């Protein structure tokens, strides 16, 4: 069960491929048109309704206000829109096990209502370090919001819908996350689930030259908030034109002019591009960070909101990059940070160490094994029948 968000669907693609290769049947439940563009034409997808209109979050909203907006305007409506279709999909597909993204909580409610085993797909590790420590009123509000969701779905169990009591798959490693809150000692850190995925995004490969190549991207959901930062980043890269070629992702077409050494595109085939890069500048989105580190590349991170400040801190604590202030970074700040991660070997060495931890964790294959262990009693029961 997945929400209509790129970073939440992508890890399930590698996991689905690993499970299929091991002889299992796999289906997705989510917004069919959205999921299809990522999984390709052969995946079995059960369409789920999503809210007809989602209010756009103000670009300057941060902190608890941004969290409250996320729950009230997106997560709760999404859950209640998806739940009937999720239960219909379960009735038709008859799964032995559910894999539920943290933000597709309709899957958790359905599992609790129908008595099915479920595993959580945690596409960010931010909450494992208790980022709301010191904000008990915010914690209480989130719990009350989930209690309301459970009550409306007639679920009596006081289960945190974000975490299965049976298994939580974290697509990262302890080496990157660092010290954990004690409540999450049993999380399975399987490393990123990264695999080839359908991506027909065109790219001018012929324009790449022998200079160090740097990707600048703020993800797909920050177009409005990113105008100033992207403009400053383009200018900063212009000052490194003798040694750096930048690829700047500008989905909102907000950068009106850029130096000759900056290639500005609305989208890029990120996985295909990463092996050709020397560094990445980003908003500290969990997927972009993990995909970058899996290639041993250093980062410059400028978190905007949500889990991004926590992920950015993980990067800097690991020594794999430099953190900038998103709202105050100038062309000079971005230029100097990029030059530093390119020139000082420690950042690249730390990134390579994290990449090694990802490889050792096992990724989608390790996740598939953990799911098989969870489903084993079901298989034994079927054999006995």
mmCIF file of C-alpha atoms in Angstrom:
data_model
loop_
_atom_site.group_PDB
_atom_site.id
_atom_site.type_symbol
_atom_site.label_atom_id
_atom_site.label_comp_id
_atom_site.label_asym_id
_atom_site.label_seq_id
_atom_site.Cartn_x
_atom_site.Cartn_y
_atom_site.Cartn_z
ATOM 1 C CA UNK A 1 0.000 0.000 0.000
ATOM 2 C CA UNK A 2 1.582 3.255 -1.155
ATOM 3 C CA UNK A 3 0.717 6.958 -1.259
ATOM 4 C CA UNK A 4 1.061 8.980 -4.480
ATOM 5 C CA UNK A 5 4.581 10.132 -3.648
ATOM 6 C CA UNK A 6 7.688 9.251 -5.672
ATOM 7 C CA UNK A 7 9.969 8.698 -2.690
ATOM 8 C CA UNK A 8 7.486 6.314 -1.085
ATOM 9 C CA UNK A 9 6.752 4.192 -4.155
ATOM 10 C CA UNK A 10 10.355 3.877 -5.372
ATOM 11 C CA UNK A 11 11.648 1.625 -2.547
ATOM 12 C CA UNK A 12 8.777 -0.788 -3.130
ATOM 13 C CA UNK A 13 9.847 -1.335 -6.737
ATOM 14 C CA UNK A 14 13.082 -3.064 -5.768
ATOM 15 C CA UNK A 15 11.308 -4.946 -3.002
ATOM 16 C CA UNK A 16 8.574 -6.083 -5.382
ATOM 17 C CA UNK A 17 11.165 -7.270 -7.894
ATOM 18 C CA UNK A 18 13.023 -9.235 -5.206
ATOM 19 C CA UNK A 19 9.832 -10.890 -3.979
ATOM 20 C CA UNK A 20 8.727 -11.752 -7.514
ATOM 21 C CA UNK A 21 12.135 -13.276 -8.284
ATOM 22 C CA UNK A 22 11.731 -15.450 -5.187
ATOM 23 C CA UNK A 23 8.451 -16.841 -6.507
ATOM 24 C CA UNK A 24 5.903 -14.669 -4.715
ATOM 25 C CA UNK A 25 2.924 -12.811 -6.147
ATOM 26 C CA UNK A 26 3.035 -9.058 -5.609
ATOM 27 C CA UNK A 27 0.451 -6.324 -6.109
ATOM 28 C CA UNK A 28 0.320 -2.621 -5.317
ATOM 29 C CA UNK A 29 -2.642 -0.673 -3.943
ATOM 30 C CA UNK A 30 -2.504 3.043 -4.628
ATOM 31 C CA UNK A 31 -3.311 5.701 -7.189
ATOM 32 C CA UNK A 32 -3.027 3.533 -10.297
ATOM 33 C CA UNK A 33 -1.942 6.185 -12.783
ATOM 34 C CA UNK A 34 0.753 7.490 -10.446
ATOM 35 C CA UNK A 35 2.076 4.087 -9.396
ATOM 36 C CA UNK A 36 2.051 2.772 -12.959
ATOM 37 C CA UNK A 37 4.530 5.374 -14.189
ATOM 38 C CA UNK A 38 7.042 4.067 -11.650
ATOM 39 C CA UNK A 39 6.421 0.322 -11.676
ATOM 40 C CA UNK A 40 6.018 -0.105 -15.434
ATOM 41 C CA UNK A 41 3.260 -1.811 -17.430
ATOM 42 C CA UNK A 42 3.518 -5.326 -15.991
ATOM 43 C CA UNK A 43 2.780 -4.606 -12.330
ATOM 44 C CA UNK A 44 -0.582 -5.574 -10.843
ATOM 45 C CA UNK A 45 -2.050 -2.400 -9.377
ATOM 46 C CA UNK A 46 -5.345 -1.976 -7.538
ATOM 47 C CA UNK A 47 -6.588 1.561 -7.964
ATOM 48 C CA UNK A 48 -7.337 3.521 -4.802
ATOM 49 C CA UNK A 49 -9.155 6.821 -4.585
ATOM 50 C CA UNK A 50 -7.199 9.820 -3.363
ATOM 51 C CA UNK A 51 -8.591 13.188 -2.255
ATOM 52 C CA UNK A 52 -10.007 15.083 -5.224
ATOM 53 C CA UNK A 53 -8.211 18.256 -4.169
ATOM 54 C CA UNK A 54 -5.192 18.582 -1.928
ATOM 55 C CA UNK A 55 -4.555 22.031 -0.542
ATOM 56 C CA UNK A 56 -1.064 23.187 -1.432
ATOM 57 C CA UNK A 57 1.115 23.668 1.600
ATOM 58 C CA UNK A 58 2.419 27.248 1.975
ATOM 59 C CA UNK A 59 6.061 27.424 0.951
ATOM 60 C CA UNK A 60 7.097 29.195 4.155
ATOM 61 C CA UNK A 61 5.378 26.792 6.566
ATOM 62 C CA UNK A 62 7.869 25.077 8.866
ATOM 63 C CA UNK A 63 8.100 23.130 12.111
ATOM 64 C CA UNK A 64 4.979 21.974 13.999
ATOM 65 C CA UNK A 65 2.782 24.035 11.675
ATOM 66 C CA UNK A 66 4.052 22.093 8.667
ATOM 67 C CA UNK A 67 3.532 18.801 10.508
ATOM 68 C CA UNK A 68 -0.034 19.741 11.444
ATOM 69 C CA UNK A 69 -0.773 20.743 7.850
ATOM 70 C CA UNK A 70 0.664 17.436 6.571
ATOM 71 C CA UNK A 71 -1.614 15.382 8.823
ATOM 72 C CA UNK A 72 -4.792 17.422 8.516
ATOM 73 C CA UNK A 73 -4.646 18.268 4.825
ATOM 74 C CA UNK A 74 -2.965 15.172 3.392
ATOM 75 C CA UNK A 75 -2.445 12.111 5.589
ATOM 76 C CA UNK A 76 -5.894 11.916 7.189
ATOM 77 C CA UNK A 77 -7.862 12.627 3.963
ATOM 78 C CA UNK A 78 -5.631 10.209 2.038
ATOM 79 C CA UNK A 79 -6.206 7.452 4.587
ATOM 80 C CA UNK A 80 -9.958 7.863 4.575
ATOM 81 C CA UNK A 81 -10.115 8.076 0.766
ATOM 82 C CA UNK A 82 -8.012 4.947 0.273
ATOM 83 C CA UNK A 83 -9.497 2.659 2.933
ATOM 84 C CA UNK A 84 -12.547 1.316 1.031
ATOM 85 C CA UNK A 85 -10.478 0.550 -2.067
ATOM 86 C CA UNK A 86 -7.669 -0.991 -0.025
ATOM 87 C CA UNK A 87 -10.123 -3.378 1.604
ATOM 88 C CA UNK A 88 -11.655 -4.189 -1.784
ATOM 89 C CA UNK A 89 -8.171 -4.914 -3.170
ATOM 90 C CA UNK A 90 -7.456 -7.222 -0.238
ATOM 91 C CA UNK A 91 -10.723 -9.030 -0.851
ATOM 92 C CA UNK A 92 -9.843 -9.641 -4.490
ATOM 93 C CA UNK A 93 -6.091 -10.344 -4.226
ATOM 94 C CA UNK A 94 -6.325 -12.256 -0.930
ATOM 95 C CA UNK A 95 -2.790 -11.465 0.246
ATOM 96 C CA UNK A 96 -0.999 -13.395 2.971
ATOM 97 C CA UNK A 97 0.932 -10.305 4.068
ATOM 98 C CA UNK A 98 0.610 -6.524 3.676
ATOM 99 C CA UNK A 99 3.492 -4.108 3.228
ATOM 100 C CA UNK A 100 2.216 -0.692 4.279
ATOM 101 C CA UNK A 101 3.992 2.598 3.663
ATOM 102 C CA UNK A 102 4.001 4.853 6.726
ATOM 103 C CA UNK A 103 1.926 7.452 4.911
ATOM 104 C CA UNK A 104 -0.567 4.944 3.452
ATOM 105 C CA UNK A 105 -2.162 4.288 6.828
ATOM 106 C CA UNK A 106 -5.291 2.880 5.212
ATOM 107 C CA UNK A 107 -3.242 -0.304 4.860
ATOM 108 C CA UNK A 108 -2.574 -0.407 8.608
ATOM 109 C CA UNK A 109 -6.254 0.182 9.390
ATOM 110 C CA UNK A 110 -7.274 -2.551 6.951
ATOM 111 C CA UNK A 111 -4.777 -4.978 8.483
ATOM 112 C CA UNK A 112 -6.130 -4.296 11.962
ATOM 113 C CA UNK A 113 -9.777 -4.545 10.831
ATOM 114 C CA UNK A 114 -9.241 -7.787 8.921
ATOM 115 C CA UNK A 115 -6.705 -9.441 11.227
ATOM 116 C CA UNK A 116 -3.931 -9.645 8.631
ATOM 117 C CA UNK A 117 -0.192 -9.544 9.324
ATOM 118 C CA UNK A 118 1.513 -6.384 8.092
ATOM 119 C CA UNK A 119 4.952 -4.863 7.829
ATOM 120 C CA UNK A 120 5.696 -1.159 7.740
ATOM 121 C CA UNK A 121 7.703 0.299 4.877
ATOM 122 C CA UNK A 122 9.601 3.183 6.490
ATOM 123 C CA UNK A 123 10.933 5.349 3.695
ATOM 124 C CA UNK A 124 12.491 7.806 6.128
ATOM 125 C CA UNK A 125 14.418 7.205 9.324
ATOM 126 C CA UNK A 126 13.742 10.597 10.903
ATOM 127 C CA UNK A 127 11.390 9.370 13.628
ATOM 128 C CA UNK A 128 13.797 6.662 14.795
ATOM 129 C CA UNK A 129 15.816 9.354 16.575
ATOM 130 C CA UNK A 130 12.752 10.973 18.227
ATOM 131 C CA UNK A 131 12.846 14.397 16.530
ATOM 132 C CA UNK A 132 9.793 15.534 18.533
ATOM 133 C CA UNK A 133 11.624 15.102 21.823
ATOM 134 C CA UNK A 134 10.909 18.199 23.867
ATOM 135 C CA UNK A 135 7.566 18.847 22.120
ATOM 136 C CA UNK A 136 5.120 16.714 24.148
ATOM 137 C CA UNK A 137 2.074 18.667 22.995
ATOM 138 C CA UNK A 138 2.913 17.878 19.365
ATOM 139 C CA UNK A 139 3.403 14.200 20.218
ATOM 140 C CA UNK A 140 0.056 14.123 22.006
ATOM 141 C CA UNK A 141 -1.669 15.814 19.070
ATOM 142 C CA UNK A 142 -0.314 13.218 16.605
ATOM 143 C CA UNK A 143 -1.486 10.404 18.875
ATOM 144 C CA UNK A 144 -4.928 11.978 19.217
ATOM 145 C CA UNK A 145 -5.156 12.361 15.448
ATOM 146 C CA UNK A 146 -4.387 8.674 14.951
ATOM 147 C CA UNK A 147 -6.864 7.750 17.665
ATOM 148 C CA UNK A 148 -9.540 9.626 15.721
ATOM 149 C CA UNK A 149 -8.619 7.759 12.544
ATOM 150 C CA UNK A 150 -8.851 4.406 14.342
ATOM 151 C CA UNK A 151 -12.194 5.325 15.914
ATOM 152 C CA UNK A 152 -13.740 6.323 12.584
ATOM 153 C CA UNK A 153 -12.547 3.024 11.101
ATOM 154 C CA UNK A 154 -13.953 1.082 14.086
ATOM 155 C CA UNK A 155 -10.509 -0.189 15.111
ATOM 156 C CA UNK A 156 -10.236 -0.807 18.836
ATOM 157 C CA UNK A 157 -6.520 -1.616 19.017
ATOM 158 C CA UNK A 158 -4.391 1.301 20.207
ATOM 159 C CA UNK A 159 -1.751 0.649 17.570
ATOM 160 C CA UNK A 160 0.492 3.366 16.152
ATOM 161 C CA UNK A 161 -0.515 3.256 12.487
ATOM 162 C CA UNK A 162 2.981 4.327 11.420
ATOM 163 C CA UNK A 163 4.674 1.209 12.836
ATOM 164 C CA UNK A 164 3.663 -2.420 12.579
ATOM 165 C CA UNK A 165 4.085 -4.284 15.880
ATOM 166 C CA UNK A 166 5.314 -7.208 13.771
ATOM 167 C CA UNK A 167 7.968 -5.706 11.484
ATOM 168 C CA UNK A 168 9.231 -2.301 10.380
ATOM 169 C CA UNK A 169 11.554 -2.216 7.380
ATOM 170 C CA UNK A 170 13.904 0.770 7.452
ATOM 171 C CA UNK A 171 15.508 1.411 4.065
ATOM 172 C CA UNK A 172 18.718 2.766 5.556
ATOM 173 C CA UNK A 173 21.431 1.618 8.003
ATOM 174 C CA UNK A 174 22.408 2.360 11.575
ATOM 175 C CA UNK A 175 25.709 3.727 10.267
ATOM 176 C CA UNK A 176 23.800 6.619 8.710
ATOM 177 C CA UNK A 177 21.009 6.972 11.267
ATOM 178 C CA UNK A 178 23.268 7.044 14.311
ATOM 179 C CA UNK A 179 21.918 6.701 17.857
ATOM 180 C CA UNK A 180 18.332 5.418 18.033
ATOM 181 C CA UNK A 181 15.472 6.171 20.350
ATOM 182 C CA UNK A 182 15.084 3.055 22.511
ATOM 183 C CA UNK A 183 11.560 2.433 21.191
ATOM 184 C CA UNK A 184 12.978 1.431 17.803
ATOM 185 C CA UNK A 185 15.556 -1.175 18.772
ATOM 186 C CA UNK A 186 13.663 -3.880 16.840
ATOM 187 C CA UNK A 187 13.551 -2.063 13.494
ATOM 188 C CA UNK A 188 15.060 -4.063 10.617
ATOM 189 C CA UNK A 189 17.675 -1.862 8.936
ATOM 190 C CA UNK A 190 17.877 -3.406 5.482
ATOM 191 C CA UNK A 191 19.552 -0.564 3.577
ATOM 192 C CA UNK A 192 18.132 1.264 0.561
ATOM 193 C CA UNK A 193 15.961 -0.658 -1.887
ATOM 194 C CA UNK A 194 17.356 0.658 -5.144
ATOM 195 C CA UNK A 195 16.849 -1.027 -8.474
ATOM 196 C CA UNK A 196 16.387 -0.060 -12.087
ATOM 197 C CA UNK A 197 12.985 1.490 -12.603
ATOM 198 C CA UNK A 198 11.188 2.643 -15.742
ATOM 199 C CA UNK A 199 12.376 6.167 -16.515
ATOM 200 C CA UNK A 200 11.956 7.606 -19.980
ATOM 201 C CA UNK A 201 13.030 11.088 -18.932
ATOM 202 C CA UNK A 202 15.197 12.494 -21.728
ATOM 203 C CA UNK A 203 18.649 13.814 -20.888
ATOM 204 C CA UNK A 204 21.269 15.597 -23.050
ATOM 205 C CA UNK A 205 24.108 13.192 -22.315
ATOM 206 C CA UNK A 206 26.177 14.704 -25.113
ATOM 207 C CA UNK A 207 26.451 17.970 -23.160
ATOM 208 C CA UNK A 208 28.387 16.408 -20.284
ATOM 209 C CA UNK A 209 32.114 17.150 -20.357
ATOM 210 C CA UNK A 210 35.217 16.335 -18.298
ATOM 211 C CA UNK A 211 34.622 18.789 -15.455
ATOM 212 C CA UNK A 212 33.400 17.621 -12.054
ATOM 213 C CA UNK A 213 29.643 17.124 -12.359
ATOM 214 C CA UNK A 214 27.256 18.254 -9.637
ATOM 215 C CA UNK A 215 23.518 17.597 -9.467
ATOM 216 C CA UNK A 216 21.327 20.248 -7.815
ATOM 217 C CA UNK A 217 17.813 19.066 -6.949
ATOM 218 C CA UNK A 218 15.161 19.937 -4.382
ATOM 219 C CA UNK A 219 12.900 17.011 -5.239
ATOM 220 C CA UNK A 220 9.472 17.016 -6.813
ATOM 221 C CA UNK A 221 7.440 18.680 -4.050
ATOM 222 C CA UNK A 222 9.392 21.874 -3.400
ATOM 223 C CA UNK A 223 9.107 23.824 -6.650
ATOM 224 C CA UNK A 224 7.479 26.882 -5.101
ATOM 225 C CA UNK A 225 9.756 26.980 -2.075
ATOM 226 C CA UNK A 226 12.932 26.516 -4.081
ATOM 227 C CA UNK A 227 13.021 29.530 -6.411
ATOM 228 C CA UNK A 228 15.506 31.605 -4.441
ATOM 229 C CA UNK A 229 17.782 28.694 -3.539
ATOM 230 C CA UNK A 230 17.964 27.332 -7.087
ATOM 231 C CA UNK A 231 18.716 30.785 -8.482
ATOM 232 C CA UNK A 232 21.519 31.252 -5.960
ATOM 233 C CA UNK A 233 22.844 27.763 -6.662
ATOM 234 C CA UNK A 234 23.014 28.462 -10.399
ATOM 235 C CA UNK A 235 24.968 31.638 -9.740
ATOM 236 C CA UNK A 236 27.291 29.871 -7.330
ATOM 237 C CA UNK A 237 28.067 27.137 -9.835
ATOM 238 C CA UNK A 238 28.802 29.818 -12.420
ATOM 239 C CA UNK A 239 31.668 30.944 -10.208
ATOM 240 C CA UNK A 240 33.139 27.431 -10.447
ATOM 241 C CA UNK A 241 32.789 27.207 -14.217
ATOM 242 C CA UNK A 242 36.472 26.438 -14.745
ATOM 243 C CA UNK A 243 36.128 23.143 -12.871
ATOM 244 C CA UNK A 244 32.438 22.277 -12.337
ATOM 245 C CA UNK A 245 29.515 21.457 -14.612
ATOM 246 C CA UNK A 246 26.150 21.483 -12.851
ATOM 247 C CA UNK A 247 22.836 19.841 -13.690
ATOM 248 C CA UNK A 248 20.048 21.833 -12.021
ATOM 249 C CA UNK A 249 16.545 20.360 -11.715
ATOM 250 C CA UNK A 250 13.927 23.118 -11.988
ATOM 251 C CA UNK A 251 10.438 21.562 -12.250
ATOM 252 C CA UNK A 252 8.729 24.918 -11.749
ATOM 253 C CA UNK A 253 10.715 26.736 -14.464
ATOM 254 C CA UNK A 254 11.764 29.347 -11.918
ATOM 255 C CA UNK A 255 15.418 29.840 -12.914
ATOM 256 C CA UNK A 256 15.176 32.340 -15.744
ATOM 257 C CA UNK A 257 18.874 32.560 -16.581
ATOM 258 C CA UNK A 258 21.830 30.350 -15.780
ATOM 259 C CA UNK A 259 25.577 30.331 -16.553
ATOM 260 C CA UNK A 260 26.774 28.276 -19.501
ATOM 261 C CA UNK A 261 28.153 25.548 -17.231
ATOM 262 C CA UNK A 262 24.706 24.915 -15.674
ATOM 263 C CA UNK A 263 22.284 22.614 -17.500
ATOM 264 C CA UNK A 264 18.750 23.459 -16.363
ATOM 265 C CA UNK A 265 16.094 20.772 -16.839
ATOM 266 C CA UNK A 266 12.578 20.181 -15.428
ATOM 267 C CA UNK A 267 13.380 16.544 -14.639
ATOM 268 C CA UNK A 268 16.333 14.184 -14.868
ATOM 269 C CA UNK A 269 16.741 10.371 -14.845
ATOM 270 C CA UNK A 270 18.382 10.528 -11.425
ATOM 271 C CA UNK A 271 19.412 6.886 -11.015
ATOM 272 C CA UNK A 272 21.013 6.829 -14.453
ATOM 273 C CA UNK A 273 22.758 10.140 -13.820
ATOM 274 C CA UNK A 274 24.274 9.410 -10.402
ATOM 275 C CA UNK A 275 27.170 7.205 -11.650
ATOM 276 C CA UNK A 276 28.358 10.166 -13.745
ATOM 277 C CA UNK A 277 28.464 12.673 -10.863
ATOM 278 C CA UNK A 278 31.024 13.922 -8.355
ATOM 279 C CA UNK A 279 28.633 15.419 -5.758
ATOM 280 C CA UNK A 280 24.984 16.263 -5.128
ATOM 281 C CA UNK A 281 23.311 19.367 -3.704
ATOM 282 C CA UNK A 282 19.814 18.602 -2.393
ATOM 283 C CA UNK A 283 17.120 19.243 0.219
ATOM 284 C CA UNK A 284 18.061 16.153 2.270
ATOM 285 C CA UNK A 285 15.131 14.108 1.024
ATOM 286 C CA UNK A 286 15.671 10.575 2.298
ATOM 287 C CA UNK A 287 15.614 8.845 -1.083
ATOM 288 C CA UNK A 288 17.925 11.328 -2.775
ATOM 289 C CA UNK A 289 20.363 11.152 0.146
ATOM 290 C CA UNK A 290 20.436 7.346 0.160
ATOM 291 C CA UNK A 291 20.694 7.051 -3.617
ATOM 292 C CA UNK A 292 23.579 9.534 -3.584
ATOM 293 C CA UNK A 293 25.426 7.837 -0.737
ATOM 294 C CA UNK A 294 24.954 4.426 -2.345
ATOM 295 C CA UNK A 295 27.280 5.718 -5.064
ATOM 296 C CA UNK A 296 29.791 6.990 -2.508
ATOM 297 C CA UNK A 297 29.137 10.626 -3.429
ATOM 298 C CA UNK A 298 29.401 13.506 -0.936
ATOM 299 C CA UNK A 299 26.476 15.841 -0.355
ATOM 300 C CA UNK A 300 25.623 19.460 0.273
ATOM 301 C CA UNK A 301 22.261 19.421 2.064
ATOM 302 C CA UNK A 302 19.872 22.342 2.579
ATOM 303 C CA UNK A 303 16.819 20.936 4.411
ATOM 304 C CA UNK A 304 13.475 22.679 3.992
ATOM 305 C CA UNK A 305 11.005 20.968 6.390
ATOM 306 C CA UNK A 306 9.428 17.669 7.494
ATOM 307 C CA UNK A 307 12.061 14.955 8.032
ATOM 308 C CA UNK A 308 14.724 16.780 6.045
ATOM 309 C CA UNK A 309 16.519 18.540 8.940
ATOM 310 C CA UNK A 310 16.933 15.184 10.691
ATOM 311 C CA UNK A 311 18.277 13.476 7.561
ATOM 312 C CA UNK A 312 20.608 16.427 6.935
ATOM 313 C CA UNK A 313 21.980 16.057 10.447
ATOM 314 C CA UNK A 314 22.566 12.358 9.822
ATOM 315 C CA UNK A 315 24.628 13.245 6.746
ATOM 316 C CA UNK A 316 26.792 15.753 8.568
ATOM 317 C CA UNK A 317 27.184 13.557 11.672
ATOM 318 C CA UNK A 318 28.421 10.775 9.386
ATOM 319 C CA UNK A 319 30.915 13.206 7.834
ATOM 320 C CA UNK A 320 29.480 12.647 4.359
ATOM 321 C CA UNK A 321 28.522 16.228 3.570
ATOM 322 C CA UNK A 322 27.959 19.851 4.532
ATOM 323 C CA UNK A 323 24.715 21.386 5.750
ATOM 324 C CA UNK A 324 23.494 24.795 4.625
ATOM 325 C CA UNK A 325 20.585 26.956 5.766
ATOM 326 C CA UNK A 326 17.984 26.755 3.041
ATOM 327 C CA UNK A 327 16.484 30.200 3.607
ATOM 328 C CA UNK A 328 19.782 32.065 3.916
ATOM 329 C CA UNK A 329 22.246 30.349 1.606
ATOM 330 C CA UNK A 330 23.800 32.666 -0.953
ATOM 331 C CA UNK A 331 25.610 31.854 -4.157
ATOM 332 C CA UNK A 332 28.859 32.149 -2.203
ATOM 333 C CA UNK A 333 27.738 29.724 0.513
ATOM 334 C CA UNK A 334 26.694 27.111 -2.037
ATOM 335 C CA UNK A 335 29.856 27.635 -4.114
ATOM 336 C CA UNK A 336 32.122 27.190 -1.089
ATOM 337 C CA UNK A 337 30.264 24.119 0.174
ATOM 338 C CA UNK A 338 30.451 22.401 -3.212
ATOM 339 C CA UNK A 339 34.144 23.228 -3.543
ATOM 340 C CA UNK A 340 34.778 21.812 -0.074
ATOM 341 C CA UNK A 341 33.082 18.443 -0.631
ATOM 342 C CA UNK A 342 34.876 18.131 -3.962
ATOM 343 C CA UNK A 343 38.320 19.035 -2.599
ATOM 344 C CA UNK A 344 38.430 17.571 0.915
ATOM 345 C CA UNK A 345 38.662 13.759 0.705
ATOM 346 C CA UNK A 346 37.102 13.132 4.109
ATOM 347 C CA UNK A 347 33.577 13.736 2.868
ATOM 348 C CA UNK A 348 33.974 11.298 -0.003
ATOM 349 C CA UNK A 349 35.599 8.705 2.249
ATOM 350 C CA UNK A 350 32.697 8.953 4.695
ATOM 351 C CA UNK A 351 30.200 8.640 1.839
ATOM 352 C CA UNK A 352 31.968 5.505 0.633
ATOM 353 C CA UNK A 353 31.833 4.064 4.146
ATOM 354 C CA UNK A 354 28.069 4.585 4.225
ATOM 355 C CA UNK A 355 27.826 3.000 0.769
ATOM 356 C CA UNK A 356 29.638 -0.059 2.132
ATOM 357 C CA UNK A 357 27.127 -0.277 4.994
ATOM 358 C CA UNK A 358 24.288 -0.155 2.464
ATOM 359 C CA UNK A 359 25.798 -3.027 0.507
ATOM 360 C CA UNK A 360 26.333 -5.105 3.646
ATOM 361 C CA UNK A 361 22.728 -4.538 4.786
ATOM 362 C CA UNK A 362 21.392 -6.275 1.684
ATOM 363 C CA UNK A 363 18.747 -3.868 0.410
ATOM 364 C CA UNK A 364 15.648 -5.306 -1.245
ATOM 365 C CA UNK A 365 16.868 -8.905 -0.916
ATOM 366 C CA UNK A 366 17.281 -8.514 2.843
ATOM 367 C CA UNK A 367 13.831 -6.919 3.065
ATOM 368 C CA UNK A 368 12.319 -9.815 1.102
ATOM 369 C CA UNK A 369 13.902 -12.318 3.505
ATOM 370 C CA UNK A 370 12.461 -10.510 6.529
ATOM 371 C CA UNK A 371 9.007 -10.579 4.932
ATOM 372 C CA UNK A 372 9.341 -14.289 4.231
ATOM 373 C CA UNK A 373 10.199 -14.871 7.898
ATOM 374 C CA UNK A 374 7.089 -12.952 8.927
ATOM 375 C CA UNK A 375 4.913 -14.898 6.484
ATOM 376 C CA UNK A 376 6.425 -18.315 7.292
ATOM 377 C CA UNK A 377 3.714 -19.348 9.832
ATOM 378 C CA UNK A 378 1.084 -18.640 7.187
ATOM 379 C CA UNK A 379 2.863 -20.849 4.657
ATOM 380 C CA UNK A 380 3.199 -23.641 7.234
ATOM 381 C CA UNK A 381 -0.515 -23.382 7.978
ATOM 382 C CA UNK A 382 -1.356 -23.725 4.316
ATOM 383 C CA UNK A 383 0.830 -26.801 3.951
ATOM 384 C CA UNK A 384 -0.838 -28.415 6.993
ATOM 385 C CA UNK A 385 -4.255 -27.740 5.483
#
